[in-house]
JSON list of C-alpha atoms in Angstrom, two decimals:
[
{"chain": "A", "resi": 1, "resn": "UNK", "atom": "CA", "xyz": [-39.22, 25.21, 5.92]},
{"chain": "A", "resi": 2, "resn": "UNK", "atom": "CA", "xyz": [-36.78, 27.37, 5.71]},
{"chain": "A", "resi": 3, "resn": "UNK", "atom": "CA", "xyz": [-36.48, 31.39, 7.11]},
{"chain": "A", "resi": 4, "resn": "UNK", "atom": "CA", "xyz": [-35.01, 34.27, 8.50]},
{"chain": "A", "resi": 5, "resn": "UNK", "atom": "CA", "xyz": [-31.75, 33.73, 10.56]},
{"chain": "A", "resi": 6, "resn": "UNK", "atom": "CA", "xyz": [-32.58, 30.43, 10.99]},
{"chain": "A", "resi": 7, "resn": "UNK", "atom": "CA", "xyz": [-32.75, 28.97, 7.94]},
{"chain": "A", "resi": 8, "resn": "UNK", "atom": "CA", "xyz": [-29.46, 30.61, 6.68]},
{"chain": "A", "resi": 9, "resn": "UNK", "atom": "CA", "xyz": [-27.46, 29.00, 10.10]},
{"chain": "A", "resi": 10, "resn": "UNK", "atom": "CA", "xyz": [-28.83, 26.51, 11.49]},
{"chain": "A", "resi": 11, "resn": "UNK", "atom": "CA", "xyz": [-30.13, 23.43, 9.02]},
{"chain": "A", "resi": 12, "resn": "UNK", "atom": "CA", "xyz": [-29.45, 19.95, 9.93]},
{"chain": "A", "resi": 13, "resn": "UNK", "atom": "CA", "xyz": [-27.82, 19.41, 6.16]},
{"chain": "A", "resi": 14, "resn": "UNK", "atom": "CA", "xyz": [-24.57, 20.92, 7.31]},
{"chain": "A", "resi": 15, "resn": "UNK", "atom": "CA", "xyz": [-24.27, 17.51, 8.85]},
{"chain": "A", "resi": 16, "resn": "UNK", "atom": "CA", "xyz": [-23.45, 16.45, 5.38]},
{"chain": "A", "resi": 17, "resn": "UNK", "atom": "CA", "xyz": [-20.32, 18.17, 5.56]},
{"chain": "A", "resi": 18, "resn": "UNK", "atom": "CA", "xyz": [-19.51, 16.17, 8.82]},
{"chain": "A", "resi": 19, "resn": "UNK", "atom": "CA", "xyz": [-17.66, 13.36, 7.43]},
{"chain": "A", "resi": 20, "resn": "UNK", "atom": "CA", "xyz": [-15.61, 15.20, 4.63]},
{"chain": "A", "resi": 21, "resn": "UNK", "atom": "CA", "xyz": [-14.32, 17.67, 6.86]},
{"chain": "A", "resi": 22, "resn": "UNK", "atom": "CA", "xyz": [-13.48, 14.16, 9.00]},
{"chain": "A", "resi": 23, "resn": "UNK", "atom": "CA", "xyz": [-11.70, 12.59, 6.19]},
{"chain": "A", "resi": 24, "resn": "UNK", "atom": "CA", "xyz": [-9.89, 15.61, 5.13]},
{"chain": "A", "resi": 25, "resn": "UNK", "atom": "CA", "xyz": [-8.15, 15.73, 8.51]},
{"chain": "A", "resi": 26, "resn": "UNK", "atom": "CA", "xyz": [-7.51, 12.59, 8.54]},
{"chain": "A", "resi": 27, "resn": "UNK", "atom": "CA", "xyz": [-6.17, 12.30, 5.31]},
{"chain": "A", "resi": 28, "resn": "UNK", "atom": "CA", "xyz": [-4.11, 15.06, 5.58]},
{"chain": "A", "resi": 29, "resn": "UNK", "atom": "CA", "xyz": [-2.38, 13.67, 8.95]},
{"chain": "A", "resi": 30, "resn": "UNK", "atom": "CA", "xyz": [-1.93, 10.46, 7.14]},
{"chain": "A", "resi": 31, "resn": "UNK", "atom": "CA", "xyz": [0.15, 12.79, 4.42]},
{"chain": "A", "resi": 32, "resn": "UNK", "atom": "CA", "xyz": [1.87, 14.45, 6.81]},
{"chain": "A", "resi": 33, "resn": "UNK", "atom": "CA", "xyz": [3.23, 11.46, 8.94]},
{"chain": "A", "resi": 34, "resn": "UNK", "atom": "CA", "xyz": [3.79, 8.71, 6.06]},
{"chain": "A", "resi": 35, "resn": "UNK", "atom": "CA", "xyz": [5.93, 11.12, 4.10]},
{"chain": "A", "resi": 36, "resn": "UNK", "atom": "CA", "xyz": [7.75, 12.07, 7.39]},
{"chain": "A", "resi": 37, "resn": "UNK", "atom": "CA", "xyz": [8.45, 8.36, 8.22]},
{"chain": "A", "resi": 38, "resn": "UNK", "atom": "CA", "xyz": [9.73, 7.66, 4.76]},
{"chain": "A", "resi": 39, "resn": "UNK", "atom": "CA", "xyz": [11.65, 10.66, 5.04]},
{"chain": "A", "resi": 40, "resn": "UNK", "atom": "CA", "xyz": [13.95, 9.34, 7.06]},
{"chain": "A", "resi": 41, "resn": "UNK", "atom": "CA", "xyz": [14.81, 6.20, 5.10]},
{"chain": "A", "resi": 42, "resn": "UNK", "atom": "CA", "xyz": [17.35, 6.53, 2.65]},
{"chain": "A", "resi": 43, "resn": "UNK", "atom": "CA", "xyz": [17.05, 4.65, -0.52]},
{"chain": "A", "resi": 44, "resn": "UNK", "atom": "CA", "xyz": [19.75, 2.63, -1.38]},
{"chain": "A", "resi": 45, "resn": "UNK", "atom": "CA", "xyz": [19.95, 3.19, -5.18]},
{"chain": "A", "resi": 46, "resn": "UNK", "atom": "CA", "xyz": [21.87, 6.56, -3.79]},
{"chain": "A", "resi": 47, "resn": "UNK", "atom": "CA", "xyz": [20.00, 9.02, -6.47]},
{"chain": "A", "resi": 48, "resn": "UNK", "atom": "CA", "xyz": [18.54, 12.30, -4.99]},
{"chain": "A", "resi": 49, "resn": "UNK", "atom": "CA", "xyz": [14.77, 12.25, -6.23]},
{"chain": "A", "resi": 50, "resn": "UNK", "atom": "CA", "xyz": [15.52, 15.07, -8.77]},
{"chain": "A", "resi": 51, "resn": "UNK", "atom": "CA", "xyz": [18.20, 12.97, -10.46]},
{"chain": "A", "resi": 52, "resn": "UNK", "atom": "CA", "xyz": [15.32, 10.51, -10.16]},
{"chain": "A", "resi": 53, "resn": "UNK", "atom": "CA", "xyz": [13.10, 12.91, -11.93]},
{"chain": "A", "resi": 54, "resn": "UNK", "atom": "CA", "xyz": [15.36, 13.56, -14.77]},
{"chain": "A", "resi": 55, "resn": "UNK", "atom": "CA", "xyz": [16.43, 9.38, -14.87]},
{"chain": "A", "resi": 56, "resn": "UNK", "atom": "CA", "xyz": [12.76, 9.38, -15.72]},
{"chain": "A", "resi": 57, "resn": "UNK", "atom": "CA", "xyz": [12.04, 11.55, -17.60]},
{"chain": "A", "resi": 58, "resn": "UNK", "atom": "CA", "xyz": [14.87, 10.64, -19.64]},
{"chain": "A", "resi": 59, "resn": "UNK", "atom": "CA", "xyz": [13.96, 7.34, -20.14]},
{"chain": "A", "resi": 60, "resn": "UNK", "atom": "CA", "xyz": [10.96, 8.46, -22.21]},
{"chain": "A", "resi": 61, "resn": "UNK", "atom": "CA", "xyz": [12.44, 10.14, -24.09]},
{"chain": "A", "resi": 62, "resn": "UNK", "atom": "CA", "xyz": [11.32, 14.12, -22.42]},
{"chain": "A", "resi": 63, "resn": "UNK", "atom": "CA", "xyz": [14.29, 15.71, -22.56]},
{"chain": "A", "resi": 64, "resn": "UNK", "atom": "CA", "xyz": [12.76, 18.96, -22.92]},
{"chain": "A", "resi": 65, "resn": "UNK", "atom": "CA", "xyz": [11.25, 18.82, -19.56]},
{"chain": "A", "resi": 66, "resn": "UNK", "atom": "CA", "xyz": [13.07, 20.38, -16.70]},
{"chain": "A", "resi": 67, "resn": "UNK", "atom": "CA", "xyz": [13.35, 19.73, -13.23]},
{"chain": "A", "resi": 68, "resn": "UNK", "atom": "CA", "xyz": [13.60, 23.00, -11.10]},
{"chain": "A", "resi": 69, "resn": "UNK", "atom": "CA", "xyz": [13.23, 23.40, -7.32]},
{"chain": "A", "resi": 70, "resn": "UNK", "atom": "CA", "xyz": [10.61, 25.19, -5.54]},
{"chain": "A", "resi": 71, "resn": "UNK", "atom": "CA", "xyz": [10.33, 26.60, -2.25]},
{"chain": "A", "resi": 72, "resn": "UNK", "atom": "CA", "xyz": [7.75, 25.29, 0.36]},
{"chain": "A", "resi": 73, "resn": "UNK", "atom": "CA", "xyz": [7.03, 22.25, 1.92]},
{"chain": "A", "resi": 74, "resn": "UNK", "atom": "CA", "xyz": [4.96, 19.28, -0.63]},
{"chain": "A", "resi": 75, "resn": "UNK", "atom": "CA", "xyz": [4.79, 21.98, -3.07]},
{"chain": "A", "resi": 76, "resn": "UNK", "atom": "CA", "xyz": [5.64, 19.58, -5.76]},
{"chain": "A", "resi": 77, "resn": "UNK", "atom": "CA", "xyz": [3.50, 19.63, -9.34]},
{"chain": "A", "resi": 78, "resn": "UNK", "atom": "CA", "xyz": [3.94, 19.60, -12.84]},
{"chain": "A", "resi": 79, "resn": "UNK", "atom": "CA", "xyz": [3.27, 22.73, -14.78]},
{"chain": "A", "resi": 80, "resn": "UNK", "atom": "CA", "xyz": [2.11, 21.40, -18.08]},
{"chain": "A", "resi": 81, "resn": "UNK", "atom": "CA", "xyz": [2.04, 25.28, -19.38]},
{"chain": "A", "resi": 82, "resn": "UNK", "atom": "CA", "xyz": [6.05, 25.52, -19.05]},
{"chain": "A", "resi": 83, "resn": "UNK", "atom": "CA", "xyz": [6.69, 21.79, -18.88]},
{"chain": "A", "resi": 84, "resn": "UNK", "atom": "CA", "xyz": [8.50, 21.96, -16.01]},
{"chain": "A", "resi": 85, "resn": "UNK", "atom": "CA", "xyz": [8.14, 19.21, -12.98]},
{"chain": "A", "resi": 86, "resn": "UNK", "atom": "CA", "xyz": [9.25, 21.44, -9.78]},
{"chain": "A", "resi": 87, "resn": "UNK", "atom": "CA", "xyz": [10.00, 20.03, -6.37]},
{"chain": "A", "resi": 88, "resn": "UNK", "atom": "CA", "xyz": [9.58, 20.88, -3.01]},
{"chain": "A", "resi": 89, "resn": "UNK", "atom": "CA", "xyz": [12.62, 21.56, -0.44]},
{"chain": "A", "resi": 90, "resn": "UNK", "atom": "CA", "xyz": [11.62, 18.37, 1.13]},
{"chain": "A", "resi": 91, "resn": "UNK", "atom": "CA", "xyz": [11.85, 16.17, -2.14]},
{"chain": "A", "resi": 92, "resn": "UNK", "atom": "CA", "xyz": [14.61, 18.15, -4.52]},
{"chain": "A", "resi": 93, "resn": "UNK", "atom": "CA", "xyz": [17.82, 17.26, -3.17]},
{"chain": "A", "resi": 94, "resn": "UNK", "atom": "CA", "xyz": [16.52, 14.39, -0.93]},
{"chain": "A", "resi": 95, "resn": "UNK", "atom": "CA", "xyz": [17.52, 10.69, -1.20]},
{"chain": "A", "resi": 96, "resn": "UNK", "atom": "CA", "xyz": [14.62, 9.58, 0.67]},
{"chain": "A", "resi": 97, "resn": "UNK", "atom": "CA", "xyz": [12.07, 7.21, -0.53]},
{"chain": "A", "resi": 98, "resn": "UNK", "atom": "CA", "xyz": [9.18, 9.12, 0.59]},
{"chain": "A", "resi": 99, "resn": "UNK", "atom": "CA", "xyz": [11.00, 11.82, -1.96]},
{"chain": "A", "resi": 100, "resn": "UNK", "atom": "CA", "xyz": [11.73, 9.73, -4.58]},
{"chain": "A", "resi": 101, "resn": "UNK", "atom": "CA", "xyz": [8.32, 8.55, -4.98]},
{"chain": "A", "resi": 102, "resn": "UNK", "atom": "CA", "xyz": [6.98, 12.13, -4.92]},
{"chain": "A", "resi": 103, "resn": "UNK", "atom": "CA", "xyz": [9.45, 12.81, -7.75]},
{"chain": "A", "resi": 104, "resn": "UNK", "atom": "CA", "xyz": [8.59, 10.19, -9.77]},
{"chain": "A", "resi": 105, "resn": "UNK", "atom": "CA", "xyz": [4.67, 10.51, -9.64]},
{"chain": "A", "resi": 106, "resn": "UNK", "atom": "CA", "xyz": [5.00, 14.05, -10.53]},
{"chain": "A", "resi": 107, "resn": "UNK", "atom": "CA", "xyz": [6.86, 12.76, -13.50]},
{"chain": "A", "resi": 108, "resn": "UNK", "atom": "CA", "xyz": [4.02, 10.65, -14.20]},
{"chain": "A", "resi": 109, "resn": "UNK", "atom": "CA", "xyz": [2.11, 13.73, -14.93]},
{"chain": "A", "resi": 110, "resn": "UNK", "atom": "CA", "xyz": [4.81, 14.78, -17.39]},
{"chain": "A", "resi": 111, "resn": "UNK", "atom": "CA", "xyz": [3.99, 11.50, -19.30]},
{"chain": "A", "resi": 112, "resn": "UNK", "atom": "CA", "xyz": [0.59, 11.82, -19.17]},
{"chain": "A", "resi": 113, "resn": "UNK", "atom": "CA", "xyz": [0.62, 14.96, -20.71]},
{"chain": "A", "resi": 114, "resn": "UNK", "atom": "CA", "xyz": [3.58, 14.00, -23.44]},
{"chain": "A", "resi": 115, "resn": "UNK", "atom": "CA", "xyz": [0.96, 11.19, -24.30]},
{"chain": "A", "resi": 116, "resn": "UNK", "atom": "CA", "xyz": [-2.15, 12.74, -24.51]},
{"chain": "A", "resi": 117, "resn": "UNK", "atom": "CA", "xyz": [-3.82, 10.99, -21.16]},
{"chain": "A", "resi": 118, "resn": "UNK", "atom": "CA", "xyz": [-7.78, 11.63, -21.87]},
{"chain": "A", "resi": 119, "resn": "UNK", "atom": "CA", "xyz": [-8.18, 12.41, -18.13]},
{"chain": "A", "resi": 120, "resn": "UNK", "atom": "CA", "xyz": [-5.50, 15.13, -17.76]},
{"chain": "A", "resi": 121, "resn": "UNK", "atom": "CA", "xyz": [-6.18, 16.49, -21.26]},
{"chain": "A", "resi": 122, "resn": "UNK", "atom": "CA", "xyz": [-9.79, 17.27, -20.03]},
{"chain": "A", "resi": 123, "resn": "UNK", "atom": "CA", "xyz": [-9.04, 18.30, -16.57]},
{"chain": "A", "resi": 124, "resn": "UNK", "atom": "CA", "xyz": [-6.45, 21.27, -17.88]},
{"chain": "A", "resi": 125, "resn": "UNK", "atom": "CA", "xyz": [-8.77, 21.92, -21.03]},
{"chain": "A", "resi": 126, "resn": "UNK", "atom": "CA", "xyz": [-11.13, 22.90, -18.37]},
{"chain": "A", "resi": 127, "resn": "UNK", "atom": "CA", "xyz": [-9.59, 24.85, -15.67]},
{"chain": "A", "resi": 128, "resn": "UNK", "atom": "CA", "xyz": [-10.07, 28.13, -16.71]},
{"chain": "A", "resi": 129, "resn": "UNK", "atom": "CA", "xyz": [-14.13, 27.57, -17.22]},
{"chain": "A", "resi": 130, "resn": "UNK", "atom": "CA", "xyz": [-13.70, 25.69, -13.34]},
{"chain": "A", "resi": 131, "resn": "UNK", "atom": "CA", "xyz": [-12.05, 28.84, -12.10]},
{"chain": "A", "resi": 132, "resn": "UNK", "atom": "CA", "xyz": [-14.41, 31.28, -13.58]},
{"chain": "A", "resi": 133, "resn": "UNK", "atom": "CA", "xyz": [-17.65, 29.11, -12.22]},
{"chain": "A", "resi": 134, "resn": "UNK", "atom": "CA", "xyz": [-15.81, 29.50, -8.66]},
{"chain": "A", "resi": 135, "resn": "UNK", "atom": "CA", "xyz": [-15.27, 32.71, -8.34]},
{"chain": "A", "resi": 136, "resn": "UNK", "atom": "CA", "xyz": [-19.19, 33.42, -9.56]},
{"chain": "A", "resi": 137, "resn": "UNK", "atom": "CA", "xyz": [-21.05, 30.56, -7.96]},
{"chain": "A", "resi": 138, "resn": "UNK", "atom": "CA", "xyz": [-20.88, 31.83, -4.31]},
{"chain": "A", "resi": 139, "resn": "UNK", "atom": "CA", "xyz": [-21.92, 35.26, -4.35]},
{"chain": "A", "resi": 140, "resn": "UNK", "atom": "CA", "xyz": [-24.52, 33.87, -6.76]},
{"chain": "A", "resi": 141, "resn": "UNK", "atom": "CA", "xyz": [-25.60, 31.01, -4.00]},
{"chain": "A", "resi": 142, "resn": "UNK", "atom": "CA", "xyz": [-24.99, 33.50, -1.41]},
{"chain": "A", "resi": 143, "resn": "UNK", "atom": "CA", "xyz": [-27.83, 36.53, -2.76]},
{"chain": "A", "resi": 144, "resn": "UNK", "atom": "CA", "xyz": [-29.92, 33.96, -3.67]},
{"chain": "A", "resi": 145, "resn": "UNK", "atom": "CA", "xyz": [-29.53, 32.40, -0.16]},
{"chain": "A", "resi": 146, "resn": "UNK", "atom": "CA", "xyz": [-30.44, 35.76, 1.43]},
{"chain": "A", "resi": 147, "resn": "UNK", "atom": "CA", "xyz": [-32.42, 37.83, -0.74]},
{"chain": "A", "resi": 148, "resn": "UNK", "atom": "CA", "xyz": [-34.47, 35.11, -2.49]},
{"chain": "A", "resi": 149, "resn": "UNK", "atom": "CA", "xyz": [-37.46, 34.50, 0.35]},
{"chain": "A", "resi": 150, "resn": "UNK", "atom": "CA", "xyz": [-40.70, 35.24, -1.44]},
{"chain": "A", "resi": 151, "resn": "UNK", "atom": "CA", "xyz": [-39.84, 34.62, -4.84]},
{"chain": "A", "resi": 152, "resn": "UNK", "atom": "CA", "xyz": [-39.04, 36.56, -7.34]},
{"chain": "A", "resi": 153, "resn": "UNK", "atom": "CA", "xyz": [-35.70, 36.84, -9.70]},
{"chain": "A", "resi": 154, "resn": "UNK", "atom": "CA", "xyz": [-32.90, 35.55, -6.76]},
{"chain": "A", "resi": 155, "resn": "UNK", "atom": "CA", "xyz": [-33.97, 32.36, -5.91]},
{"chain": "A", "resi": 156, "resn": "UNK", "atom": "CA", "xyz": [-32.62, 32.19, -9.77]},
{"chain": "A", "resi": 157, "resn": "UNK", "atom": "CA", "xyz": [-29.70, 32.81, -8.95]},
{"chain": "A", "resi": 158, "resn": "UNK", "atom": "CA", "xyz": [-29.20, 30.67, -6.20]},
{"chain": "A", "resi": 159, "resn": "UNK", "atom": "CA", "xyz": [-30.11, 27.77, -8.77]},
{"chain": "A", "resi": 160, "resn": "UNK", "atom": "CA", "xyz": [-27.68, 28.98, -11.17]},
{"chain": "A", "resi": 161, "resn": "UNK", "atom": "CA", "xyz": [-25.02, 29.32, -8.00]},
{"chain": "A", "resi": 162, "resn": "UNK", "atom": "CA", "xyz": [-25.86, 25.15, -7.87]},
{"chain": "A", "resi": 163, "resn": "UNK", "atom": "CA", "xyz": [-25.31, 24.84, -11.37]},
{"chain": "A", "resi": 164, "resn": "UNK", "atom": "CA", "xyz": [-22.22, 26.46, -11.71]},
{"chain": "A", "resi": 165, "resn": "UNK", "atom": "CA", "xyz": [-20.72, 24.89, -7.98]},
{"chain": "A", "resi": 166, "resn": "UNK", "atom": "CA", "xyz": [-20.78, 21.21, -9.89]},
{"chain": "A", "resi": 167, "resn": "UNK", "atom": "CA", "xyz": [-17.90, 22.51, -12.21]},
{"chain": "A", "resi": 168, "resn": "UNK", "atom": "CA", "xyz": [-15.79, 21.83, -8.90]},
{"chain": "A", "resi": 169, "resn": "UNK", "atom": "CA", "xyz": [-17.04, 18.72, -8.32]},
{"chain": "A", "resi": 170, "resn": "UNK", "atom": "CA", "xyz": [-16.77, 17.32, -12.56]},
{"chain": "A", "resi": 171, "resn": "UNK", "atom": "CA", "xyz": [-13.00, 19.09, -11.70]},
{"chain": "A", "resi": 172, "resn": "UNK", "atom": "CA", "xyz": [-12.70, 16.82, -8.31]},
{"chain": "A", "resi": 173, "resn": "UNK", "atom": "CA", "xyz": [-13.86, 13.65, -10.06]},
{"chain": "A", "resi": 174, "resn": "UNK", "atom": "CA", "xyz": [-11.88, 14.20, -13.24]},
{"chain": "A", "resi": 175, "resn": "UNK", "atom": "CA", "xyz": [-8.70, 14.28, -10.80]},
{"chain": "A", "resi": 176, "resn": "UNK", "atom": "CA", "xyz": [-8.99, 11.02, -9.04]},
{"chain": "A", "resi": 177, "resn": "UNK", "atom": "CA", "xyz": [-7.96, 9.17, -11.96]},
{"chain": "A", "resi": 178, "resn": "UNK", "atom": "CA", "xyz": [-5.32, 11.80, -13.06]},
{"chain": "A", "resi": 179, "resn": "UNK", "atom": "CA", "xyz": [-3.55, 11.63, -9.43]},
{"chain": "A", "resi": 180, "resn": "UNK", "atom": "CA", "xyz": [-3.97, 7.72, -9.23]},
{"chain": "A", "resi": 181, "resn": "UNK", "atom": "CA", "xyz": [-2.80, 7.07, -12.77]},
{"chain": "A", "resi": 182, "resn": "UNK", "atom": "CA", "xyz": [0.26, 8.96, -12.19]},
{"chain": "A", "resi": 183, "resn": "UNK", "atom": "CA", "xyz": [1.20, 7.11, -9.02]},
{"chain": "A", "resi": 184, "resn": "UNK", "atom": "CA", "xyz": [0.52, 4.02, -10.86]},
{"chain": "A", "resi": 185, "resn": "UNK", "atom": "CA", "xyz": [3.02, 4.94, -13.67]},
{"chain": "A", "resi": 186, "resn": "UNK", "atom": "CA", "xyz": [5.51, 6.15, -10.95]},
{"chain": "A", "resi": 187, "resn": "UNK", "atom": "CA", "xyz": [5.28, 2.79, -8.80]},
{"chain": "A", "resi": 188, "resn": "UNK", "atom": "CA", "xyz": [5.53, 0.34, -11.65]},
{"chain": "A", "resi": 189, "resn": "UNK", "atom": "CA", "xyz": [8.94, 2.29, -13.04]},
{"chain": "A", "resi": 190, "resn": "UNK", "atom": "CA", "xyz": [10.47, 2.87, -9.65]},
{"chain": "A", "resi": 191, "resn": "UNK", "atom": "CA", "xyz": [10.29, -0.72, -9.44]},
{"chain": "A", "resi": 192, "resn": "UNK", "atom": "CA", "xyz": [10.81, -2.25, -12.98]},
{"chain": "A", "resi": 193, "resn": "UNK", "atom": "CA", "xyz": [13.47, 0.28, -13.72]},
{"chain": "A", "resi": 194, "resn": "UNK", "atom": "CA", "xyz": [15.45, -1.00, -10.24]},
{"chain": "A", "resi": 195, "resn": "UNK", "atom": "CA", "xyz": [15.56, 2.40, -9.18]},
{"chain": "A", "resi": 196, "resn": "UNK", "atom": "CA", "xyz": [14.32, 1.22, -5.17]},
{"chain": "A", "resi": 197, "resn": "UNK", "atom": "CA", "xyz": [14.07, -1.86, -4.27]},
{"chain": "A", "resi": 198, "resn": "UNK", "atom": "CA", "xyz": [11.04, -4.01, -3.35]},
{"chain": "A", "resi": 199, "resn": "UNK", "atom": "CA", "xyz": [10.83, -2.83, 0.77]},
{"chain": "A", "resi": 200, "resn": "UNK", "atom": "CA", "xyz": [11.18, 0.66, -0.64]},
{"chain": "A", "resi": 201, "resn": "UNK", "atom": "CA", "xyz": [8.41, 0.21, -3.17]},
{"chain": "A", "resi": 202, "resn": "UNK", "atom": "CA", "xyz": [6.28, -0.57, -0.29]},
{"chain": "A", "resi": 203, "resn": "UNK", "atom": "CA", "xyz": [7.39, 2.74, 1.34]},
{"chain": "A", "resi": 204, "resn": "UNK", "atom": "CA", "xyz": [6.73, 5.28, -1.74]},
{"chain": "A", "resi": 205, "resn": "UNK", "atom": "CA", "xyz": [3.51, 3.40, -2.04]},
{"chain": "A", "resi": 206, "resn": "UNK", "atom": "CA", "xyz": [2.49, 4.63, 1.13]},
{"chain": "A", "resi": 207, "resn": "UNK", "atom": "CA", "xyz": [3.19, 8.07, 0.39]},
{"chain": "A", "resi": 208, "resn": "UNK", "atom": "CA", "xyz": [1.38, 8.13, -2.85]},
{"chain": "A", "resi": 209, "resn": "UNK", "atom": "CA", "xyz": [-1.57, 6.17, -1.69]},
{"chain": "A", "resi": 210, "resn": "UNK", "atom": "CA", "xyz": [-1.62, 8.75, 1.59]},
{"chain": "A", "resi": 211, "resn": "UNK", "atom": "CA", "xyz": [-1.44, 11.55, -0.78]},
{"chain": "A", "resi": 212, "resn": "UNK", "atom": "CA", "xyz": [-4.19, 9.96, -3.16]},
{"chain": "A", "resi": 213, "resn": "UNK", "atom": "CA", "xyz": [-6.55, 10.08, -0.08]},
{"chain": "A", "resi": 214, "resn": "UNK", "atom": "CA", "xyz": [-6.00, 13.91, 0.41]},
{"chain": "A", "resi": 215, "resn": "UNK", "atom": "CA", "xyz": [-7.84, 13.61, -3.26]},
{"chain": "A", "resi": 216, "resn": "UNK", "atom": "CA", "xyz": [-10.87, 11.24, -2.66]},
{"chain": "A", "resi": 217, "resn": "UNK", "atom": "CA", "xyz": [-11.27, 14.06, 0.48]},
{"chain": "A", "resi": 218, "resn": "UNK", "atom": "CA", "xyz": [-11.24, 16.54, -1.64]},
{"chain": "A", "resi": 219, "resn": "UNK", "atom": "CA", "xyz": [-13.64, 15.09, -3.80]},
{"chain": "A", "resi": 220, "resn": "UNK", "atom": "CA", "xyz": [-16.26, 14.31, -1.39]},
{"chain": "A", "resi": 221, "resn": "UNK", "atom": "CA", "xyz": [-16.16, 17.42, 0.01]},
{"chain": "A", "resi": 222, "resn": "UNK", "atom": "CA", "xyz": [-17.48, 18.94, -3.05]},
{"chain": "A", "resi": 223, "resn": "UNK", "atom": "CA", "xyz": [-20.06, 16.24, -3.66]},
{"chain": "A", "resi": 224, "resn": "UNK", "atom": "CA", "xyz": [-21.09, 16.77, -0.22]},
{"chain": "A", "resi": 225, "resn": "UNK", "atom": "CA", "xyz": [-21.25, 20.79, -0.60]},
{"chain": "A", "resi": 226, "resn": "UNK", "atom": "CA", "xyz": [-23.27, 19.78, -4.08]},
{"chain": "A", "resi": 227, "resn": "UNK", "atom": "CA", "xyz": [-25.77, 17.75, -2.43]},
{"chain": "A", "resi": 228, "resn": "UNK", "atom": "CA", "xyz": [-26.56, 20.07, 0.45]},
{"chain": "A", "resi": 229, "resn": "UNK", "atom": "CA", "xyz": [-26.91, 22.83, -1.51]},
{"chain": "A", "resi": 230, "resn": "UNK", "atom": "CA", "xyz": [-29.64, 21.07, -3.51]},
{"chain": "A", "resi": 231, "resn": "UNK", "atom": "CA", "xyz": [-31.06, 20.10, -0.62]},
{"chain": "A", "resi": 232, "resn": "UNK", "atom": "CA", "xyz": [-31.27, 23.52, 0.54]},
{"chain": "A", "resi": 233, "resn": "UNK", "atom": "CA", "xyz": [-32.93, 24.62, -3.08]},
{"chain": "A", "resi": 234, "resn": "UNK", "atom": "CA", "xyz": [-35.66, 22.06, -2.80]},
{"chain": "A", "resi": 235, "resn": "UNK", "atom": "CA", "xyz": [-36.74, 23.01, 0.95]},
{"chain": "A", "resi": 236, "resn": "UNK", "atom": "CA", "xyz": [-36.82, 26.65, 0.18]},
{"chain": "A", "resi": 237, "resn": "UNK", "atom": "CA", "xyz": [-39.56, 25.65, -2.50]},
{"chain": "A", "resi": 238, "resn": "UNK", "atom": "CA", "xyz": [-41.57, 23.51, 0.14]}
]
């Protein structure tokens, strides 16, 4: 049973959270030294991974989609709102591989979105409900957590906390196959389109598949955080 001090720091279910928080650091590490390896080969084709960017973007036809630098370091994305794929000061003006293949799967998200991708069509549909059910779930869970011993109207709210905390992790799971569809579309184009060649392929796969970890972390994370928080409701009850 939960109580008191004790129940609110010291529960064996933040184990759960153990191998998440292993993964994430792992994964993260595994981001940060693939994409400095491939850094520092230079692709052959000798396009910069912006002219890569607008090659592909091109090439289906989005010419109304810019490509704009933005400072930071792997700060690379695709706002769908402005349609506008913006890269880092690692990828923009680099002729790396490891930048290319950044370029090109944040292109992919371009095309997903010029083509109506169910997954990515969902995922930004729902953001702003996501957002709004984070910035309410934990001081929900949190009262709930600390004022709801003995029953009464906040061990409610702790429920509804729960309930509104697996927004994030329908938002993590909807991703997975948004980021690895993307890095799909960039790989196969990269190499059909004889924009690297075969050994370089290998190298931007890397990247991508180092960066899709980052995501499956992410994800986990949340389920994790889900499941221990149900955990939590159920043992306050016994």
């Amino acid at each position: 049973m939960y109580g008191g001090a004790y129940g609110l720091y010291f529960d064996w279910t933040i184990l759960l959270l153990f191998p998440a928080m292993i993964l994430s650091i792992y994964a993260q590490a595994k981001v940060n030294n693939t994409f400095r390896k491939y850094s520092e080969i230079r692709s052959v084709s000798g396009y910069s991974a912006a002219e890569v960017a607008r090659r592909i973007l091109d090439m289906n036809g989005l010419y109304q989609v810019k490509v704009e630098h933005i400072a930071g370091q792997l700060t690379d994305h695709f706002d769908p709102r402005t349609n506008i794929v913006r890269l880092s000061d690692a990828t923009y003006g680099s002729y790396s591989v490891a930048a290319i293949g950044v370029a090109a799967h944040e292109v992919g998200h371009a095309i997903q979105h010029a083509t109506g991708y169910a997954p990515i069509r969902i995922r930004n549909g729902i953001v702003p409900f996501v957002n709004l059910c984070n910035k309410l779930s934990m001081p929900l869970i949190l009262i709930g957590l600390i004022f709801g011993y003995g029953g009464g109207f906040f061990p409610i709210l702790f429920d509804v906390g729960i309930v509104l905390f697996s927004a994030t992790v329908l938002f993590q799971l909807i991703t997975l196959p948004v980021e690895f569809n993307a890095s799909s579309r960039a790989l196969y184009t990269l190499e059909n389109q004889g924009i690297l060649r075969m050994e370089e392929v290998s190298g931007a796969k890397a990247v991508l598949s180092a960066a899709a970890l980052t995501y499956v972390a992410a994800a986990l994370s949340a389920i994790m955080s889900l499941l221990r928080l149900i955990l939590i409701s159920r043992n306050r009850r016994d």
